[in-house]
Coordinates of C-alpha atoms in Angstrom, one line a residue:
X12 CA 82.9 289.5 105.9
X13 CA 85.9 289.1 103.7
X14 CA 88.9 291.4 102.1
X15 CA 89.0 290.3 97.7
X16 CA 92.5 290.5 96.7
X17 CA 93.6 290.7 92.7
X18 CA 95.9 287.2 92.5
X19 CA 97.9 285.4 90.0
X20 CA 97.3 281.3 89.8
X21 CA 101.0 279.9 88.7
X22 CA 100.0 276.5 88.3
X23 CA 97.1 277.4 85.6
X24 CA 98.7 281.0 85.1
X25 CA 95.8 283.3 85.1
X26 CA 94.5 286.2 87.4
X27 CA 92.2 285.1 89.7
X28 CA 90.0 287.2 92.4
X29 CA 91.4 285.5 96.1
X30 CA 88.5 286.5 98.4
X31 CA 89.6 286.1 102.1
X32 CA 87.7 285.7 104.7
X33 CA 88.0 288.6 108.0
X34 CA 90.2 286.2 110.9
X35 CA 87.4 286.6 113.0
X36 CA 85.3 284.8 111.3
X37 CA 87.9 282.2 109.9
X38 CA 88.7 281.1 113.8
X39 CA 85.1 280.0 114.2
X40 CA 85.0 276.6 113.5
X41 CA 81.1 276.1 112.9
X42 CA 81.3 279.0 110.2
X43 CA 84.2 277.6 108.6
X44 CA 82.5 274.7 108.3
X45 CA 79.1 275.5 106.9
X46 CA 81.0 278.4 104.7
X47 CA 83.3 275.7 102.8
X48 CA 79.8 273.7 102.3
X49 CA 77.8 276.6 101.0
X50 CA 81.1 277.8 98.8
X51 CA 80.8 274.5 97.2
X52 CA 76.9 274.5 96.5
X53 CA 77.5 277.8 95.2
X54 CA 80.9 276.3 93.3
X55 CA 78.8 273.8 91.1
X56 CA 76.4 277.0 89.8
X57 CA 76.7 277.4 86.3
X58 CA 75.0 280.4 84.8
X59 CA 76.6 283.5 82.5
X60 CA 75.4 285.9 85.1
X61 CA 76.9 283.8 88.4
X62 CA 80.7 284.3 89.4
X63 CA 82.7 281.3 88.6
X64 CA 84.6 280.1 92.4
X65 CA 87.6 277.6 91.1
X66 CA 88.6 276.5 94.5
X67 CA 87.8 276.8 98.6
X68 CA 89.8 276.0 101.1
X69 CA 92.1 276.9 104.2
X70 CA 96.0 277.9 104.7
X71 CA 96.9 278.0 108.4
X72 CA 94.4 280.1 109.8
X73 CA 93.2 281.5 106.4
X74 CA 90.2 280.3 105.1
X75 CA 89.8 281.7 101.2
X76 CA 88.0 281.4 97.9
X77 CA 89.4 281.4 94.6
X78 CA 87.0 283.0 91.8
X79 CA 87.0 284.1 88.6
X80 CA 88.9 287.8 88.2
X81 CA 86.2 290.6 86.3
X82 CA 87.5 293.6 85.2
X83 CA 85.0 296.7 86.1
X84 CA 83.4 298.3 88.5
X85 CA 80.4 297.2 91.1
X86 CA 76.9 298.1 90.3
X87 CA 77.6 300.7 93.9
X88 CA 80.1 302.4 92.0
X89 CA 77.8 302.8 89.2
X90 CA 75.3 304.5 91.3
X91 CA 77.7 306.8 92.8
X92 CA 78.9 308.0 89.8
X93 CA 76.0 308.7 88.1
X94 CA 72.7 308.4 90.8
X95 CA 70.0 307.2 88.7
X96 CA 70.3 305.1 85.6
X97 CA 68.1 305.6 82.5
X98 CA 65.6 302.5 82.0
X99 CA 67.4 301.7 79.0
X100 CA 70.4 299.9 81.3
X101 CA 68.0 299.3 84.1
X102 CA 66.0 296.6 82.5
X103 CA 68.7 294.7 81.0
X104 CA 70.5 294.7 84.3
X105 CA 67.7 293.3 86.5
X106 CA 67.0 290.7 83.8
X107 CA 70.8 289.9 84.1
X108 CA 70.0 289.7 87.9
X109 CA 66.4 288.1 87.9
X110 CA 67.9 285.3 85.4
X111 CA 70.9 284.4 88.0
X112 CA 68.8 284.7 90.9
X113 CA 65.8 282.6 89.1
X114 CA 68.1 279.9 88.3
X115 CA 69.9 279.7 91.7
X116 CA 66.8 279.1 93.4
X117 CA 66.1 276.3 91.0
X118 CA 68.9 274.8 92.7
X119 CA 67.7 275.3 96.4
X120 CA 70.4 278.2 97.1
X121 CA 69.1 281.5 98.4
X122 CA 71.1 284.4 97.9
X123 CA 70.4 286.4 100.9
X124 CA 72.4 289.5 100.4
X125 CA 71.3 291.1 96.9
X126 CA 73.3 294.3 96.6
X127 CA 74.6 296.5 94.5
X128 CA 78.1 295.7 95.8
X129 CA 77.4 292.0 95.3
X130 CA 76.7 293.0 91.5
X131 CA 79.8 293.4 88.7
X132 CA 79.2 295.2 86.0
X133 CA 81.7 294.5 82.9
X134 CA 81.7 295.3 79.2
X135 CA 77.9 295.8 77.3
X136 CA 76.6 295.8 80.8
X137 CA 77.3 292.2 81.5
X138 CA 76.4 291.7 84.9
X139 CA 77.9 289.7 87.7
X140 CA 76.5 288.3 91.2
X141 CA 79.0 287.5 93.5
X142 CA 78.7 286.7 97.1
X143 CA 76.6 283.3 97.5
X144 CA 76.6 281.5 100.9
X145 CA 78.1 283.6 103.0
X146 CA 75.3 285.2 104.2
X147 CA 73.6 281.8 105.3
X148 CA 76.7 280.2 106.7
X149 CA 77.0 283.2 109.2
X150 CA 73.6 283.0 110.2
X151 CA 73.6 279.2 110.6
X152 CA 76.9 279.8 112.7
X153 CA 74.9 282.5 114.9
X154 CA 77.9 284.5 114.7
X155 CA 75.9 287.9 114.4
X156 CA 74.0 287.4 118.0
X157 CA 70.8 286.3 119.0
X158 CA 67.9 287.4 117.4
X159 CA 70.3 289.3 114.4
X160 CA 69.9 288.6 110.9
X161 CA 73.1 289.1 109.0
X162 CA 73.1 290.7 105.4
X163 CA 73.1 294.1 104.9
X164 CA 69.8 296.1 106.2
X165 CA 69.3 298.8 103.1
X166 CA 68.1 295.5 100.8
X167 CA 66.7 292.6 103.3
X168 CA 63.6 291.7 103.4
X169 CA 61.1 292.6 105.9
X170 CA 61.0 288.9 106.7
X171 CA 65.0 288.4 106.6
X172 CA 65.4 291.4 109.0
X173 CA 62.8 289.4 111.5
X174 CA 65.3 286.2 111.4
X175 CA 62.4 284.4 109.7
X176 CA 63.1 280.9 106.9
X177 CA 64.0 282.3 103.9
X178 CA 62.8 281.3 100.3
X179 CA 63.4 283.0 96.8
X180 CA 60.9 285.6 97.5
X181 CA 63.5 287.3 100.5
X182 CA 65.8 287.5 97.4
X183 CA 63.4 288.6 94.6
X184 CA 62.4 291.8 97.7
X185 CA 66.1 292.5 97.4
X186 CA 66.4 292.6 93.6
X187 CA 62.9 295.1 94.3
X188 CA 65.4 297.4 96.0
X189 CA 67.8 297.6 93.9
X190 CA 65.6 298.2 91.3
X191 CA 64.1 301.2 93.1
X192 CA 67.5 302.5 93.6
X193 CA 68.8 302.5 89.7
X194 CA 65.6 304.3 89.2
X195 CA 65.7 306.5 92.3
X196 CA 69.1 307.1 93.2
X197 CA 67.7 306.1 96.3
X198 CA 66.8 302.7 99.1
X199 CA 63.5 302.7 100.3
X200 CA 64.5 302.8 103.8
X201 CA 67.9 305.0 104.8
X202 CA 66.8 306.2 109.1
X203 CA 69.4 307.6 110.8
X204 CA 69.7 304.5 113.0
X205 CA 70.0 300.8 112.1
X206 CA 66.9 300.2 114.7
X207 CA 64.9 303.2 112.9
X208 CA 65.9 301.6 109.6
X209 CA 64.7 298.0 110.7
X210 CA 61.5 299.5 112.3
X211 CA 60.6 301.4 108.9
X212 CA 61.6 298.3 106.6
X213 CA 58.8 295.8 108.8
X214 CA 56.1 298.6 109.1
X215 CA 55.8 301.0 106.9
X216 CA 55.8 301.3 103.1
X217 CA 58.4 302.6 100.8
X218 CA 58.3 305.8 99.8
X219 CA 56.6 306.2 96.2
X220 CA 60.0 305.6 93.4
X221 CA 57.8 309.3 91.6
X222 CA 58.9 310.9 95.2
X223 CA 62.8 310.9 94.5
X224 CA 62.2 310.8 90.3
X225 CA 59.3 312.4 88.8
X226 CA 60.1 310.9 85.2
X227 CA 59.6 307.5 86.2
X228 CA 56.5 306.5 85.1
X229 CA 53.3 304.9 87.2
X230 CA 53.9 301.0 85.0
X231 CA 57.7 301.3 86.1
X232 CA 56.7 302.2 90.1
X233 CA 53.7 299.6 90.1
X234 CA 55.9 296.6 89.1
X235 CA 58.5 297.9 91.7
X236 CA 56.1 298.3 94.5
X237 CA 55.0 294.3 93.5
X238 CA 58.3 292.9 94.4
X239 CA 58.4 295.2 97.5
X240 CA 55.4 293.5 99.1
X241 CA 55.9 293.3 103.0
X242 CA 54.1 289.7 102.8
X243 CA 55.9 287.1 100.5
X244 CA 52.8 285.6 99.4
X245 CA 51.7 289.4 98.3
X246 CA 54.9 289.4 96.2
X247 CA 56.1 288.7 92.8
X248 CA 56.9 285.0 92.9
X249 CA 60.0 285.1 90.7
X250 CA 62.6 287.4 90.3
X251 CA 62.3 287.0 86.4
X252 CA 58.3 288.0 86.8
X253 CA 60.1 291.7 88.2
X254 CA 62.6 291.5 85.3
X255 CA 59.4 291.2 83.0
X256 CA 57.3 293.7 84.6
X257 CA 60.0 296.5 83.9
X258 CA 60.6 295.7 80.4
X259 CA 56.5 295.5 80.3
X260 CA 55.8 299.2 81.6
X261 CA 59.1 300.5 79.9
X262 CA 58.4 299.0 76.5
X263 CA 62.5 298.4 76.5
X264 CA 64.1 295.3 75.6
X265 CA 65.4 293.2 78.2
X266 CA 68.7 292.3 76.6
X267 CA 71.9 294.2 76.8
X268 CA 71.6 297.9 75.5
X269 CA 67.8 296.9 75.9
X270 CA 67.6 295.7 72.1
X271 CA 63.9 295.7 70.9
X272 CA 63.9 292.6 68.5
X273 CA 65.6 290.2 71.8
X274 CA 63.3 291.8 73.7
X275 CA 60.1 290.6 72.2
X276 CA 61.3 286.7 72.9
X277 CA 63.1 287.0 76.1
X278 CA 59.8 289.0 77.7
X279 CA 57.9 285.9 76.4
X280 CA 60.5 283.4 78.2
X281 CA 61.0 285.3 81.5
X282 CA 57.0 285.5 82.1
X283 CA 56.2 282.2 84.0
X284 CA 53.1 280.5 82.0
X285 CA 53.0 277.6 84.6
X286 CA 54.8 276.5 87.8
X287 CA 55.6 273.0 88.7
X288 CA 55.1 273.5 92.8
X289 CA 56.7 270.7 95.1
X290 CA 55.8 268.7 98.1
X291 CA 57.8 270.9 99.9
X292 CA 56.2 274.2 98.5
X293 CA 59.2 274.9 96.0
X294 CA 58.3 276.4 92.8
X295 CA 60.0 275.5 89.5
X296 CA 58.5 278.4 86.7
X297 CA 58.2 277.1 83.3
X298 CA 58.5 279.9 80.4
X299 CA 57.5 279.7 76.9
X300 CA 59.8 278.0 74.7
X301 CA 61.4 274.6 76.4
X302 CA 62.2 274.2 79.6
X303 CA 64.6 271.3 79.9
X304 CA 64.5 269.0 83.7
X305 CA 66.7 266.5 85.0
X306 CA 69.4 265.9 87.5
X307 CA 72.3 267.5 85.5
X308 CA 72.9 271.4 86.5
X309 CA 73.2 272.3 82.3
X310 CA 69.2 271.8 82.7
X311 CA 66.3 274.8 83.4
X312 CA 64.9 272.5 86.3
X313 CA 67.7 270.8 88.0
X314 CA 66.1 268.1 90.8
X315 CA 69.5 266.6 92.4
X316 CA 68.1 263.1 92.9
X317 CA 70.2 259.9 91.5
X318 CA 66.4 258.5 90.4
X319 CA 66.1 261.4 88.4
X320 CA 67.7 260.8 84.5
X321 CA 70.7 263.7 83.7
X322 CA 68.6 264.6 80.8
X323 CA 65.0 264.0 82.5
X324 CA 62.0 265.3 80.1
X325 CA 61.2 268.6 78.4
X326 CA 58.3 270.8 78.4
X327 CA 57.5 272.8 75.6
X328 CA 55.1 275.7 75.6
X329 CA 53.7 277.9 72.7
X330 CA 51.0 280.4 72.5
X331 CA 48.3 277.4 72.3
X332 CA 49.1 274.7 75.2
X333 CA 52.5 272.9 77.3
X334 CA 53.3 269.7 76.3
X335 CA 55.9 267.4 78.2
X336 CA 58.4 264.9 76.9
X337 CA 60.3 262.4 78.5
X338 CA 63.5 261.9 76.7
X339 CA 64.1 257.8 77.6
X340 CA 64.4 258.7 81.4
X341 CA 65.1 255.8 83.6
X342 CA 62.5 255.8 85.8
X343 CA 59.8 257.5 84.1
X344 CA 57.7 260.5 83.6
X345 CA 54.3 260.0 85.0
X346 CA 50.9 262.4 84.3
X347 CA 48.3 261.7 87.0
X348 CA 50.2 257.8 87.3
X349 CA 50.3 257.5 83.5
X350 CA 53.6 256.9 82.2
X351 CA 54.7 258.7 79.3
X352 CA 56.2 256.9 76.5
X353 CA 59.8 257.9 75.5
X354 CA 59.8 261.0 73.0
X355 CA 55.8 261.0 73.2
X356 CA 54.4 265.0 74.2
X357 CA 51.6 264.8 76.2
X358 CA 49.3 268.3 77.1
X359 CA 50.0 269.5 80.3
X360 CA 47.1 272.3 82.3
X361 CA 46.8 273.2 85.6
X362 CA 45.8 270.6 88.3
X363 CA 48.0 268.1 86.6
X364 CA 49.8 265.5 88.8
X365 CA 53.5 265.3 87.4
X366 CA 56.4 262.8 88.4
X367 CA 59.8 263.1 87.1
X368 CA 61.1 259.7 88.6
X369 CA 60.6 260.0 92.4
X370 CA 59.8 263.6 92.1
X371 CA 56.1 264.7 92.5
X372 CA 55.1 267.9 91.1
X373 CA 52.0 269.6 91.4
X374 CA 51.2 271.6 87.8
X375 CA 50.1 275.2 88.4
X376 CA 48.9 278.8 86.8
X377 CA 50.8 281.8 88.2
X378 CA 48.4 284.0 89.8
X379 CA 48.3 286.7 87.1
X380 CA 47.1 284.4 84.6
X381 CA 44.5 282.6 87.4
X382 CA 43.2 286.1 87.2
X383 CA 42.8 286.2 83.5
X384 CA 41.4 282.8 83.3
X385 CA 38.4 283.7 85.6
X386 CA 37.5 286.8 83.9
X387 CA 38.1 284.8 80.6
X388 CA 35.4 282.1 82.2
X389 CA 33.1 284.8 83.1
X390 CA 32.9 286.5 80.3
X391 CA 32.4 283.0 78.9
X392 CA 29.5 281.8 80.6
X393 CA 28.0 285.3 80.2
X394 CA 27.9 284.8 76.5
X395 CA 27.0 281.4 77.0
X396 CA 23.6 282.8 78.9
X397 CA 23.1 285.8 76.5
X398 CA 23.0 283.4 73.6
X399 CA 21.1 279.9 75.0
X400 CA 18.0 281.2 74.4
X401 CA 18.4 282.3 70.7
X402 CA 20.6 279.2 69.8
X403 CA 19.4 276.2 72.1
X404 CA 15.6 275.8 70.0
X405 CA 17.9 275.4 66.5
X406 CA 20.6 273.2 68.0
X407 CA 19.8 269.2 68.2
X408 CA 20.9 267.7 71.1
X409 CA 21.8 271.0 73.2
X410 CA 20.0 270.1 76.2
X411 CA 20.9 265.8 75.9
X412 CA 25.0 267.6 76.4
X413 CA 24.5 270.6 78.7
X414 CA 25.9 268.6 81.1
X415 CA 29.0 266.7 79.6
X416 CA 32.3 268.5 80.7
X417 CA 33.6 270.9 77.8
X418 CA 37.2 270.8 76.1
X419 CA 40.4 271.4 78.3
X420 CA 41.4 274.9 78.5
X421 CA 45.6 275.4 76.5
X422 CA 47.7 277.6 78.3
X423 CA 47.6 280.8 76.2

C-alpha cells in the first residue's frame, strides 16, 4: 500500500521513516480521507512496543506519514534468515506483540494486518508494530472490490477473509499465526492459489505446529491452536492470554532474552484475572497488580469520554481479591449505584455492576478461571455432603443457617 523511505527532518534535525502511500491509492479521495483519520487515532498511541507517527499529511498529490526511524531488520527477515526461532526469543517477542496489540484494542483500534513484515525487531529483541489503519481505511474506502477483504491472506482471520466486523480477536488469530510460524518456519495455510488459500483458512484446520517441527512440544501447540480457533468466541480473548500461554507450556520468561525472575511477575500480569465487559460487548482485561482507568491514554483502561476523570480510579488485584479506588474522579465511581468515596478500595467479584462516570461496566471471570471456579464449587459442596452428617449433630445452630448465603468468593 505504501513505499517507506529513510528521511532527514531539518526543522527538528533527526532521521525519520517517510512512509508514502502508492498514487493509486493517494488519488482516492474517500481513502485519503479515512487514512488521515485512522493515521491520527493511531498517532495518539503511546505504548514502548507501538511505532511512534510524528506527522500526516499531503504534498500535491502525495499523501505521507512521518514516523519514527528503527534501525533493524523486520521480524520476515528474521524468519528468512534463520526459519524457526528457539522459544527462548519466541515468547518474549509475542509478549512484546500481545502487550501492543492488548493495549491498542483498549483504545478501540484494531490492527487488522498482524505480520511479520509489520513487526521491527531492534536491539535485545525490542519489537516494533508498525502499520495501524491502513488496513481499515482501505476497506472502509472499498478500494479492494466487492466482497474483498484487504490485509494480507497468510495471517487474516477466518472471519476477516469473509469481510465480517472485526474485534480484537481477528488480531489476536493473527498474532496465533505468527506464533506458529517462529515455531514452524511455516503459515498454517500456504495453497498454491489465493482462492485455495482462502478456502483452506474458513474450513479446514491448521496443520499440527509438531508436523513442520517435532521439538515443539504438545503445551506450546495447544496454546497455539487456542488462538487459531476458526470461531472468535472459541478463541483466546486477548492477545496477552496467547503471550501467557507460551511462556506457561515453555516455562521461559516472557521478557527480553526470556529472563526467568521478570518472568514470574509479568506471567502474573498478562493472565486476565477479571474483565470489565461493556454495553457494547468490549472487553477491558484487568491483570494482577493495578490497573489504572480514565480518560488520559498514559492509563491501562483508557474510556475517551470528557465525563470520565484523566486519572479515573484504580483497581488492584492480589492473590486474595480486586479491589477498586476512585482517585477524586469528577463524576464518580459507582458499585451496583453505590458511589465510592474518594481513595476508599472497595472488593470487586464477578457480577458486579461498575460505573466509571457515564461508563457502565459489567465485572466478569475470564472463562478459564469460570472453569476453575465450578470445579472449585463442586468439589466444595461435595465435601460439604461427605461431612454434614458427621459435623451437623455437634454443630449448634447448623440447620437454623443452612440457608443464609455463605461469604463472597476473592478472586484467586
Amino acid at each position: 500500500m505504501a513505499v517507506v523511505y529513510r528521511a532527514y527532518d531539518n526543522v527538528l534535525q533527526r532521521t525519520v521513516a517517510l512512509k508514502v502511500l502508492l498514487p493509486h491509492l493517494a488519488a482516492n479521495a474517500e481513502f485519503a480521507r479515512r487514512f488521515e483519520r485512522e493515521a491520527i487515532t493511531a498517532a495518539n498511541l503511546r505504548h514502548p512496543n507501538v511505532v511512534i507517527i510524528y506527522d500526516v499529511g499531503s504534498h500535491e498529490c502525495f499523501q505521507y506519514i512521518v514516523m519514527e526511524y528503527l534501525d533493524g531488520p523486520t521480524l520476515k527477515q528474521e524468519i528468512q534468515k534463520t526459519g524457526t526461532l528457539p522459544v527462548t526469543r519466541v515468547v518474549p517477542i509475542i509478549w512484546q506483540l500481545a502487550s501492543a496489540l492488548d493495549y491498542a484494542h483498549q483504545q478501540g483500534l484494531v490492527h487488522r494486518d498482524v505480520k511479520p513484515a509489520n513487526v521491527l525487531v531492534g536491539a535485545g529483541d525490542h519489537i516494533t508494530l508498525t502499520d495501524f489503519g491502513l488496513v481499515k481505511a482501505a476497506n472502509m474506502a472499498k478500494i479492494t472490490g466487492e466482497g474483498m477483504a484487504s490485509g494480507t491472506l497468510r495471517y487474516m482471520s477466518p472471519e476477516q477473509a469473509m469481510g465480517k466486523d472485526l474485534d480484537g480477536r481477528s488480531d489476536v488469530y493473527s498474532l496465533g499465526v505468527v506464533a506458529y510460524e517462529l515455531l514452524s518456519g511455516e503459515v498454517p495455510f500456504s495453497g498454491p492459489t489465493p482462492y485455495q488459500m482462502l478456502s483452506d483458512l474458513i474450513t479446514k484446520p491448521p496443520p499440527p505446529l509438531s508436523s513442520f517441527n517435532t521439538g515443539v512440544s504438545l503445551g506450546l501447540e495447544r496454546a497455539v491452536s487456542r488462538a487459531l480457533a476458526k470461531e472468535p468466541a472459541a478463541r483466546l480473548s486477548a492477545a496477552g492470554e496467547l503471550a501467557s500461554a507460551l511462556a506457561s507450556a515453555a516455562g521461559v520468561g516472557l521478557g527480553p532474552g526470556g529472563e526467568r525472575s521478570k518472568a514470574d511477575t509479568e506471567s502474573r500480569r498478562r493472565e486476565a484475572v477479571l474483565f470489565l465487559t461493556s454495553a457494547e460487548g468490549r472487553q477491558y482485561p484487568v491483570y494482577r497488580g493495578q490497573v489504572t482507568i480514565g480518560r488520559g491514554t498514559d492509563n491501562d483502561i483508557v474510556l475517551p469520554v470528557s465525563q470520565v476523570s484523566r486519572q479515573h480510579a484504580a483497581i488492584h488485584c492480589d492473590r486474595e481479591a480486586c479491589r477498586i479506588v476512585d482517585n477524586g474522579s469528577t463524576n464518580g465511581t459507582f458499585v451496583n449505584g453505590f458511589r465510592l468515596p474518594a481513595g476508599a478500595p472497595c472488593f470487586l467479584q464477578p457480577g458486579d455492576a461498575l460505573a466509571i462516570g457515564p461508563v457502565s461496566l459489567l465485572v466478569v471471570l475470564p472463562a478459564h478461571r469460570v472453569e476453575a471456579v465450578e470445579t472449585d464449587s463442586l468439589d466444595d459442596r461435595t465435601d460439604r455432603h461427605e461431612s454434614s452428617d458427621a459435623h451437623s449433630a455437634d454443630t449448634p445452630g447448623l440447620a437454623s443457617h443452612a440457608g443464609a448465603p455463605g461469604p463472597r468468593k476473592k478472586v484467586q
